[in-house]
């Protein structure tokens, strides 16, 4: 079959010609499709049985460009193959934390995966003020399992080199290098700041003129580009998580590559900090807002502790190599400091760069939003520039 982007109208016909009929759907049943695409990059459809709507799958298809930007932002179709292989590795170590894979079509550059209904994209849940009591533990375990077992601590030297080879992902890591570490730090035409909040002009201007910040970001960018530490998700923000109060599922690993573990930790922490600060625009009752913020800050602290101790447990169980307690503590200290820096850069890019954070964007009043964005930029700068002084999660949380 020749590659052709699907539409709501063509999805049912496509699915009828695949092994999904018989495997997921009955051979002759009617199908309907909905367009679910709300991310920046791909086409996403839900296909369900007309007779039994609970029987459904998600189709994810690559376009030769980023959907939300257009043809001026080319992206390789082969990213779906990399995402499929990422899901396979993640499932090996984290089981059902990632969606099941039902079908892959290399010609159409698409895959069919498990429909995670009733899970909600976590960003949306954070805007609605929902608490997720198991989230910190589940995501901490996910990161410990997937990162340890794809690092030099968890696999043989030969297996690790093979991972580097199999998951070299230059266009997508190039997108991160540009969108996260470069464009937000100067007056780049891709920056959403140019089109959005004029109230932020003074603080953004001062960030662009900030040599200390520029040096710290250059250091983090080089760590991102050169530190081939483990097979990381590569885009582990709250839009890549689907949650219920009981369960955390991790989606969208198309930016995966062998890179610094702290980038996953930092992406997550930075986006949780944005959700924390954005509550000024979402929860008007101060008591309820303070309680919800305590839950977010507690989750940030807890996910770090779970990650560290789960990772340490796997390290101790795996054998003695490089495992003295003092060395482990040194190792986790470095990870925390790098995570603080990556978290700060992630926050800055979500406020100034191309890709948005809906919990901030949903604050309708520009002046009110600028107050939240200003606080976030100040905190983010501290995490980037002062990261060498951070030894515990409590050192990051001081500003929250
Ligand atoms: C054009 S891609 C923009 C962003 O969307 C993805 O989710 C990644 O976060 C990327 O940086
Ligand atoms: Mg994504």
Short mmCIF file of C-alpha atoms and ligand atoms in Angstrom, two decimals:
data_model
loop_
_atom_site.label_atom_id
_atom_site.label_comp_id
_atom_site.label_asym_id
_atom_site.label_seq_id
_atom_site.Cartn_x
_atom_site.Cartn_y
_atom_site.Cartn_z
CA UNK A 1 0.00 0.00 0.00
CA UNK A 2 1.28 3.49 -0.82
CA UNK A 3 1.61 6.00 2.01
CA UNK A 4 -1.38 8.25 2.28
CA UNK A 5 -2.45 10.31 5.31
CA UNK A 6 -5.73 8.93 6.67
CA UNK A 7 -8.87 10.94 7.42
CA UNK A 8 -11.92 10.18 9.58
CA UNK A 9 -13.63 9.08 6.35
CA UNK A 10 -10.86 6.73 5.17
CA UNK A 11 -9.89 5.14 8.52
CA UNK A 12 -12.70 2.50 8.62
CA UNK A 13 -11.87 1.28 5.10
CA UNK A 14 -8.18 1.10 5.95
CA UNK A 15 -8.81 -0.87 9.16
CA UNK A 16 -11.09 -3.30 7.30
CA UNK A 17 -8.07 -4.34 5.20
CA UNK A 18 -5.83 -5.09 8.21
CA UNK A 19 -5.44 -8.02 10.62
CA UNK A 20 -7.19 -5.84 13.23
CA UNK A 21 -10.37 -7.37 11.75
CA UNK A 22 -10.55 -10.69 13.51
CA UNK A 23 -7.92 -9.74 16.11
CA UNK A 24 -9.74 -6.80 17.71
CA UNK A 25 -12.93 -6.34 15.68
CA UNK A 26 -15.32 -8.98 14.37
CA UNK A 27 -14.73 -9.77 10.68
CA UNK A 28 -17.79 -7.96 9.31
CA UNK A 29 -18.65 -5.37 11.93
CA UNK A 30 -19.17 -1.68 11.15
CA UNK A 31 -16.51 0.78 12.27
CA UNK A 32 -16.51 4.50 13.01
CA UNK A 33 -13.56 6.84 13.51
CA UNK A 34 -13.03 10.04 15.51
CA UNK A 35 -10.21 12.51 15.07
CA UNK A 36 -8.32 12.77 18.39
CA UNK A 37 -5.24 14.67 17.23
CA UNK A 38 -4.43 17.36 19.77
CA UNK A 39 -0.65 17.04 20.07
CA UNK A 40 1.88 18.90 17.97
CA UNK A 41 3.11 16.15 15.73
CA UNK A 42 0.93 13.26 14.41
CA UNK A 43 -2.48 12.17 13.19
CA UNK A 44 -4.41 10.27 15.88
CA UNK A 45 -7.77 8.52 15.42
CA UNK A 46 -9.98 6.38 17.61
CA UNK A 47 -11.63 3.54 15.69
CA UNK A 48 -14.51 1.78 17.37
CA UNK A 49 -17.07 -0.87 16.65
CA UNK A 50 -20.50 0.48 15.75
CA UNK A 51 -22.18 -2.37 17.61
CA UNK A 52 -19.98 -2.30 20.71
CA UNK A 53 -18.31 1.12 21.06
CA UNK A 54 -16.17 -0.03 24.00
CA UNK A 55 -14.26 -2.18 21.49
CA UNK A 56 -11.79 0.33 20.08
CA UNK A 57 -8.17 1.02 19.14
CA UNK A 58 -6.08 4.13 18.56
CA UNK A 59 -4.43 4.67 15.17
CA UNK A 60 -1.38 6.89 15.20
CA UNK A 61 0.03 7.93 11.82
CA UNK A 62 3.07 10.06 11.05
CA UNK A 63 2.89 12.99 8.68
CA UNK A 64 6.03 14.14 6.84
CA UNK A 65 5.87 17.28 8.97
CA UNK A 66 4.70 18.41 12.43
CA UNK A 67 0.89 18.53 12.26
CA UNK A 68 0.44 21.64 14.38
CA UNK A 69 3.08 23.67 12.52
CA UNK A 70 2.75 22.49 8.90
CA UNK A 71 5.01 21.61 6.00
CA UNK A 72 7.58 24.22 7.03
CA UNK A 73 8.51 21.84 9.88
CA UNK A 74 9.55 18.57 8.19
CA UNK A 75 9.76 15.41 10.29
CA UNK A 76 10.67 11.87 9.16
CA UNK A 77 7.83 9.38 8.65
CA UNK A 78 10.08 6.65 10.13
CA UNK A 79 9.53 8.09 13.62
CA UNK A 80 6.55 5.74 13.99
CA UNK A 81 8.88 2.77 13.60
CA UNK A 82 11.17 4.18 16.29
CA UNK A 83 8.18 4.79 18.57
CA UNK A 84 6.98 1.22 18.02
CA UNK A 85 10.41 -0.12 18.96
CA UNK A 86 10.57 2.19 21.99
CA UNK A 87 7.21 0.84 23.18
CA UNK A 88 8.57 -2.70 22.87
CA UNK A 89 11.62 -1.94 25.02
CA UNK A 90 9.58 0.03 27.58
CA UNK A 91 7.02 -2.79 27.81
CA UNK A 92 9.81 -5.26 28.49
CA UNK A 93 10.82 -3.37 31.63
CA UNK A 94 7.64 -1.56 32.65
CA UNK A 95 4.93 -3.94 31.39
CA UNK A 96 1.52 -2.35 30.99
CA UNK A 97 2.73 1.15 31.89
CA UNK A 98 2.81 1.65 28.10
CA UNK A 99 -0.07 0.94 25.70
CA UNK A 100 -0.23 -2.46 24.01
CA UNK A 101 0.76 -2.52 20.36
CA UNK A 102 -1.78 -4.23 18.05
CA UNK A 103 -0.64 -3.49 14.52
CA UNK A 104 2.19 -1.79 12.62
CA UNK A 105 2.14 -0.79 8.96
CA UNK A 106 5.56 0.35 7.70
CA UNK A 107 4.18 1.55 4.34
CA UNK A 108 1.48 3.72 5.89
CA UNK A 109 3.83 4.77 8.74
CA UNK A 110 1.18 4.02 11.32
CA UNK A 111 0.54 1.79 14.28
CA UNK A 112 -2.58 0.70 16.14
CA UNK A 113 -2.31 0.77 19.92
CA UNK A 114 -4.51 0.21 22.94
CA UNK A 115 -7.24 2.80 23.52
CA UNK A 116 -6.57 4.14 27.01
CA UNK A 117 -10.14 5.31 27.70
CA UNK A 118 -11.04 6.46 30.39
CA UNK A 119 -7.56 7.84 31.01
CA UNK A 120 -7.10 11.58 30.65
CA UNK A 121 -4.03 13.43 29.37
CA UNK A 122 -2.45 14.46 32.65
CA UNK A 123 -2.13 18.15 31.67
CA UNK A 124 -5.91 18.24 31.38
CA UNK A 125 -6.35 16.50 34.73
CA UNK A 126 -4.01 19.02 36.36
CA UNK A 127 -6.08 21.91 34.97
CA UNK A 128 -9.20 20.28 36.44
CA UNK A 129 -7.54 19.98 39.86
CA UNK A 130 -7.67 16.17 40.02
CA UNK A 131 -5.33 14.40 42.44
CA UNK A 132 -3.60 11.20 41.34
CA UNK A 133 -2.60 9.39 44.53
CA UNK A 134 -0.58 6.63 42.80
CA UNK A 135 1.04 8.78 40.12
CA UNK A 136 4.35 9.54 41.88
CA UNK A 137 4.99 5.94 42.75
CA UNK A 138 4.00 4.62 39.32
CA UNK A 139 6.01 7.12 37.29
CA UNK A 140 9.00 6.80 39.64
CA UNK A 141 8.95 3.04 39.09
CA UNK A 142 8.54 3.46 35.33
CA UNK A 143 11.59 5.71 35.09
CA UNK A 144 13.71 3.52 37.38
CA UNK A 145 12.87 0.36 35.41
CA UNK A 146 13.23 1.72 31.87
CA UNK A 147 16.31 3.83 32.60
CA UNK A 148 18.25 1.35 34.76
CA UNK A 149 17.76 -1.58 32.39
CA UNK A 150 18.89 0.36 29.33
CA UNK A 151 21.93 1.94 31.01
CA UNK A 152 25.49 0.68 31.32
CA UNK A 153 24.61 -0.34 34.88
CA UNK A 154 21.86 -2.69 33.71
CA UNK A 155 23.01 -4.19 30.38
CA UNK A 156 26.29 -5.45 28.95
CA UNK A 157 28.58 -3.05 27.17
CA UNK A 158 27.72 -4.70 23.81
CA UNK A 159 23.95 -4.48 24.41
CA UNK A 160 24.27 -0.84 25.37
CA UNK A 161 26.18 0.01 22.18
CA UNK A 162 23.48 -1.78 20.19
CA UNK A 163 20.81 0.38 21.87
CA UNK A 164 22.74 3.50 20.89
CA UNK A 165 22.83 2.25 17.31
CA UNK A 166 19.19 1.13 17.15
CA UNK A 167 17.81 4.32 18.64
CA UNK A 168 19.86 7.00 16.95
CA UNK A 169 17.16 9.57 16.19
CA UNK A 170 18.90 12.62 14.72
CA UNK A 171 15.96 14.61 13.34
CA UNK A 172 13.88 14.34 16.51
CA UNK A 173 16.78 14.95 18.89
CA UNK A 174 17.64 17.87 16.60
CA UNK A 175 14.11 19.23 17.15
CA UNK A 176 14.69 19.07 20.92
CA UNK A 177 18.10 20.71 20.60
CA UNK A 178 16.47 23.58 18.68
CA UNK A 179 13.13 23.91 20.48
CA UNK A 180 14.29 23.30 24.03
CA UNK A 181 17.90 24.46 24.20
CA UNK A 182 18.32 27.09 21.47
CA UNK A 183 15.32 29.00 20.13
CA UNK A 184 13.76 30.17 23.44
CA UNK A 185 17.02 31.87 24.40
CA UNK A 186 17.03 34.43 21.58
CA UNK A 187 14.50 36.28 19.45
CA UNK A 188 13.84 33.31 17.16
CA UNK A 189 10.87 33.43 14.74
CA UNK A 190 9.56 30.07 16.02
CA UNK A 191 9.06 31.45 19.54
CA UNK A 192 5.43 31.68 20.52
CA UNK A 193 6.35 34.68 22.67
CA UNK A 194 6.53 36.72 19.47
CA UNK A 195 2.87 36.02 18.84
CA UNK A 196 1.49 35.78 22.39
CA UNK A 197 1.91 37.57 25.68
CA UNK A 198 3.26 41.14 25.32
CA UNK A 199 3.16 41.62 29.12
CA UNK A 200 6.19 39.33 29.33
CA UNK A 201 8.46 41.55 27.20
CA UNK A 202 10.68 42.91 30.02
CA UNK A 203 11.43 39.55 31.64
CA UNK A 204 11.96 37.78 28.30
CA UNK A 205 14.28 40.58 27.18
CA UNK A 206 16.33 40.17 30.35
CA UNK A 207 16.55 36.38 29.86
CA UNK A 208 17.83 36.88 26.31
CA UNK A 209 20.56 39.20 27.64
CA UNK A 210 21.51 36.90 30.52
CA UNK A 211 25.04 35.57 29.97
CA UNK A 212 25.02 33.44 33.11
CA UNK A 213 21.83 31.71 31.91
CA UNK A 214 23.26 31.28 28.40
CA UNK A 215 26.38 29.55 29.77
CA UNK A 216 24.34 27.20 32.00
CA UNK A 217 22.00 26.32 29.10
CA UNK A 218 24.98 25.67 26.78
CA UNK A 219 26.30 23.21 29.36
CA UNK A 220 22.91 21.43 29.61
CA UNK A 221 22.58 21.30 25.82
CA UNK A 222 25.97 19.63 25.55
CA UNK A 223 24.96 17.10 28.22
CA UNK A 224 21.78 16.39 26.22
CA UNK A 225 23.77 15.92 23.00
CA UNK A 226 26.64 13.84 24.35
CA UNK A 227 25.64 11.96 27.49
CA UNK A 228 24.55 8.57 26.11
CA UNK A 229 23.47 7.23 29.48
CA UNK A 230 20.26 5.22 28.95
CA UNK A 231 17.38 4.81 26.49
CA UNK A 232 15.25 7.77 27.54
CA UNK A 233 11.66 8.58 26.60
CA UNK A 234 12.88 11.95 25.38
CA UNK A 235 9.62 13.90 25.81
CA UNK A 236 8.29 12.86 29.21
CA UNK A 237 6.06 15.81 29.97
CA UNK A 238 2.55 15.73 31.42
CA UNK A 239 1.11 15.63 27.88
CA UNK A 240 2.83 12.26 27.40
CA UNK A 241 1.03 10.71 30.37
CA UNK A 242 -2.50 9.34 30.45
CA UNK A 243 -3.89 8.95 33.93
CA UNK A 244 -6.76 7.90 36.13
CA UNK A 245 -6.62 8.20 39.91
CA UNK A 246 -5.53 4.55 39.92
CA UNK A 247 -3.24 4.24 36.95
CA UNK A 248 -0.45 6.07 35.07
CA UNK A 249 0.26 5.13 31.45
CA UNK A 250 3.14 6.54 29.39
CA UNK A 251 2.61 7.35 25.70
CA UNK A 252 4.43 9.01 22.79
CA UNK A 253 8.08 7.90 23.03
CA UNK A 254 8.90 9.00 19.46
CA UNK A 255 11.66 11.34 20.74
CA UNK A 256 13.43 8.39 22.39
CA UNK A 257 17.20 7.96 22.10
CA UNK A 258 20.14 7.02 24.29
CA UNK A 259 20.61 10.23 26.22
CA UNK A 260 20.84 11.66 29.73
CA UNK A 261 18.43 10.07 32.22
CA UNK A 262 17.93 13.39 33.95
CA UNK A 263 16.24 14.77 30.83
CA UNK A 264 13.20 12.54 31.50
CA UNK A 265 13.17 13.49 35.19
CA UNK A 266 13.60 17.17 34.37
CA UNK A 267 10.89 17.27 31.67
CA UNK A 268 8.45 15.85 34.16
CA UNK A 269 9.47 18.08 37.08
CA UNK A 270 9.39 21.22 34.95
CA UNK A 271 5.89 20.53 33.69
CA UNK A 272 4.63 19.68 37.20
CA UNK A 273 6.07 22.99 38.40
CA UNK A 274 4.17 24.79 35.61
CA UNK A 275 0.95 23.05 36.67
CA UNK A 276 1.65 24.11 40.27
CA UNK A 277 2.15 27.76 39.37
CA UNK A 278 -0.76 27.86 36.88
CA UNK A 279 -3.27 27.04 39.63
CA UNK A 280 -3.58 30.79 40.30
CA UNK A 281 -5.59 30.84 37.09
CA UNK A 282 -7.63 27.67 37.73
CA UNK A 283 -8.57 27.27 41.41
CA UNK A 284 -10.02 30.44 42.89
CA UNK A 285 -10.55 29.18 46.45
CA UNK A 286 -7.21 29.79 48.25
CA UNK A 287 -7.58 26.88 50.66
CA UNK A 288 -8.34 24.42 47.89
CA UNK A 289 -5.57 25.88 45.72
CA UNK A 290 -3.02 25.52 48.52
CA UNK A 291 -4.11 21.91 49.13
CA UNK A 292 -3.82 21.03 45.45
CA UNK A 293 -0.39 22.66 45.29
CA UNK A 294 0.71 20.64 48.31
CA UNK A 295 -0.32 17.52 46.43
CA UNK A 296 1.71 18.51 43.31
CA UNK A 297 4.81 19.44 45.33
CA UNK A 298 4.47 16.22 47.33
CA UNK A 299 4.26 14.23 44.09
CA UNK A 300 7.46 15.89 42.80
CA UNK A 301 9.31 14.97 45.99
CA UNK A 302 7.86 11.44 46.11
CA UNK A 303 8.52 10.54 42.46
CA UNK A 304 12.17 11.47 42.93
CA UNK A 305 12.51 9.33 46.07
CA UNK A 306 10.71 6.37 44.42
CA UNK A 307 12.86 6.71 41.30
CA UNK A 308 16.10 6.87 43.32
CA UNK A 309 15.30 3.98 45.65
CA UNK A 310 13.84 1.72 42.91
CA UNK A 311 16.88 2.43 40.75
CA UNK A 312 19.20 1.75 43.70
CA UNK A 313 17.42 -1.52 44.43
CA UNK A 314 17.88 -2.71 40.85
CA UNK A 315 21.52 -1.58 40.93
CA UNK A 316 22.23 -3.49 44.16
CA UNK A 317 20.46 -6.58 42.84
CA UNK A 318 22.35 -6.48 39.56
CA UNK A 319 25.81 -6.95 40.97
CA UNK A 320 28.64 -5.16 42.63
CA UNK A 321 29.91 -3.11 39.72
CA UNK A 322 30.23 0.58 40.65
CA UNK A 323 27.71 0.00 43.43
CA UNK A 324 29.34 1.28 46.65
CA UNK A 325 26.79 3.35 48.55
CA UNK A 326 29.00 6.46 48.44
CA UNK A 327 29.28 6.23 44.65
CA UNK A 328 25.52 5.73 44.31
CA UNK A 329 24.88 8.84 46.38
CA UNK A 330 27.29 10.81 44.21
CA UNK A 331 25.52 9.46 41.10
CA UNK A 332 22.02 10.40 42.32
CA UNK A 333 23.29 13.83 43.38
CA UNK A 334 24.49 14.47 39.84
CA UNK A 335 21.18 13.24 38.40
CA UNK A 336 19.20 15.59 40.64
CA UNK A 337 21.31 18.60 39.68
CA UNK A 338 21.01 17.80 35.97
CA UNK A 339 17.28 17.22 36.39
CA UNK A 340 16.91 20.65 38.01
CA UNK A 341 18.66 22.24 35.03
CA UNK A 342 16.64 20.32 32.45
CA UNK A 343 13.42 21.13 34.34
CA UNK A 344 14.23 24.84 34.21
CA UNK A 345 15.01 24.75 30.49
CA UNK A 346 11.79 22.80 29.82
CA UNK A 347 9.76 25.43 31.68
CA UNK A 348 11.38 28.27 29.76
CA UNK A 349 10.74 26.60 26.42
CA UNK A 350 7.06 25.96 27.30
CA UNK A 351 6.63 29.67 28.01
CA UNK A 352 8.77 31.30 25.31
CA UNK A 353 9.37 28.62 22.67
CA UNK A 354 7.18 26.96 20.05
CA UNK A 355 5.44 24.23 22.08
CA UNK A 356 2.84 25.26 24.65
CA UNK A 357 1.68 24.17 28.13
CA UNK A 358 -2.10 24.23 28.09
CA UNK A 359 -2.39 24.74 31.85
CA UNK A 360 -0.71 28.13 31.35
CA UNK A 361 -2.36 28.98 28.01
CA UNK A 362 -5.83 28.34 29.46
CA UNK A 363 -5.45 31.38 31.74
CA UNK A 364 -7.51 33.71 29.56
CA UNK A 365 -6.52 37.05 31.03
CA UNK A 366 -3.14 38.06 29.55
CA UNK A 367 -2.07 40.14 32.53
CA UNK A 368 -3.01 37.39 35.00
CA UNK A 369 -1.23 34.86 32.83
CA UNK A 370 1.89 37.06 32.69
CA UNK A 371 2.13 36.97 36.49
CA UNK A 372 2.16 33.15 36.43
CA UNK A 373 4.60 33.08 33.51
CA UNK A 374 6.89 35.59 35.24
CA UNK A 375 7.00 33.48 38.42
CA UNK A 376 7.68 30.38 36.35
CA UNK A 377 10.52 32.03 34.42
CA UNK A 378 12.12 33.25 37.66
CA UNK A 379 11.93 29.77 39.20
CA UNK A 380 13.18 28.15 35.99
CA UNK A 381 16.19 30.48 35.82
CA UNK A 382 17.07 29.57 39.42
CA UNK A 383 16.89 25.85 38.63
CA UNK A 384 19.16 26.28 35.59
CA UNK A 385 21.73 28.69 37.00
CA UNK A 386 21.89 27.46 40.60
CA UNK A 387 21.58 23.75 39.92
CA UNK A 388 25.07 22.99 41.26
CA UNK A 389 23.81 24.03 44.74
CA UNK A 390 20.88 21.62 44.76
CA UNK A 391 21.36 18.47 46.81
CA UNK A 392 17.82 17.41 47.74
CA UNK A 393 14.44 17.82 46.07
CA UNK A 394 13.65 20.24 48.92
CA UNK A 395 16.29 22.61 47.48
CA UNK A 396 14.29 22.81 44.23
CA UNK A 397 10.97 23.20 45.98
CA UNK A 398 12.05 26.21 48.06
CA UNK A 399 10.71 28.59 45.43
CA UNK A 400 7.32 26.87 45.19
C1 LIG B 1 6.99 20.50 16.51
S1 LIG B 1 7.25 19.41 17.79
C2 LIG B 1 7.05 20.36 19.18
C3 LIG B 1 7.09 19.61 20.44
O1 LIG B 1 6.02 18.66 20.46
C4 LIG B 1 6.47 17.44 20.99
O2 LIG B 1 5.54 16.94 21.89
C5 LIG B 1 7.81 17.74 21.63
O3 LIG B 1 7.64 18.19 22.96
C6 LIG B 1 8.33 18.81 20.75
O4 LIG B 1 9.34 19.58 21.37
MG1 LIG B 2 4.30 13.94 21.90
#
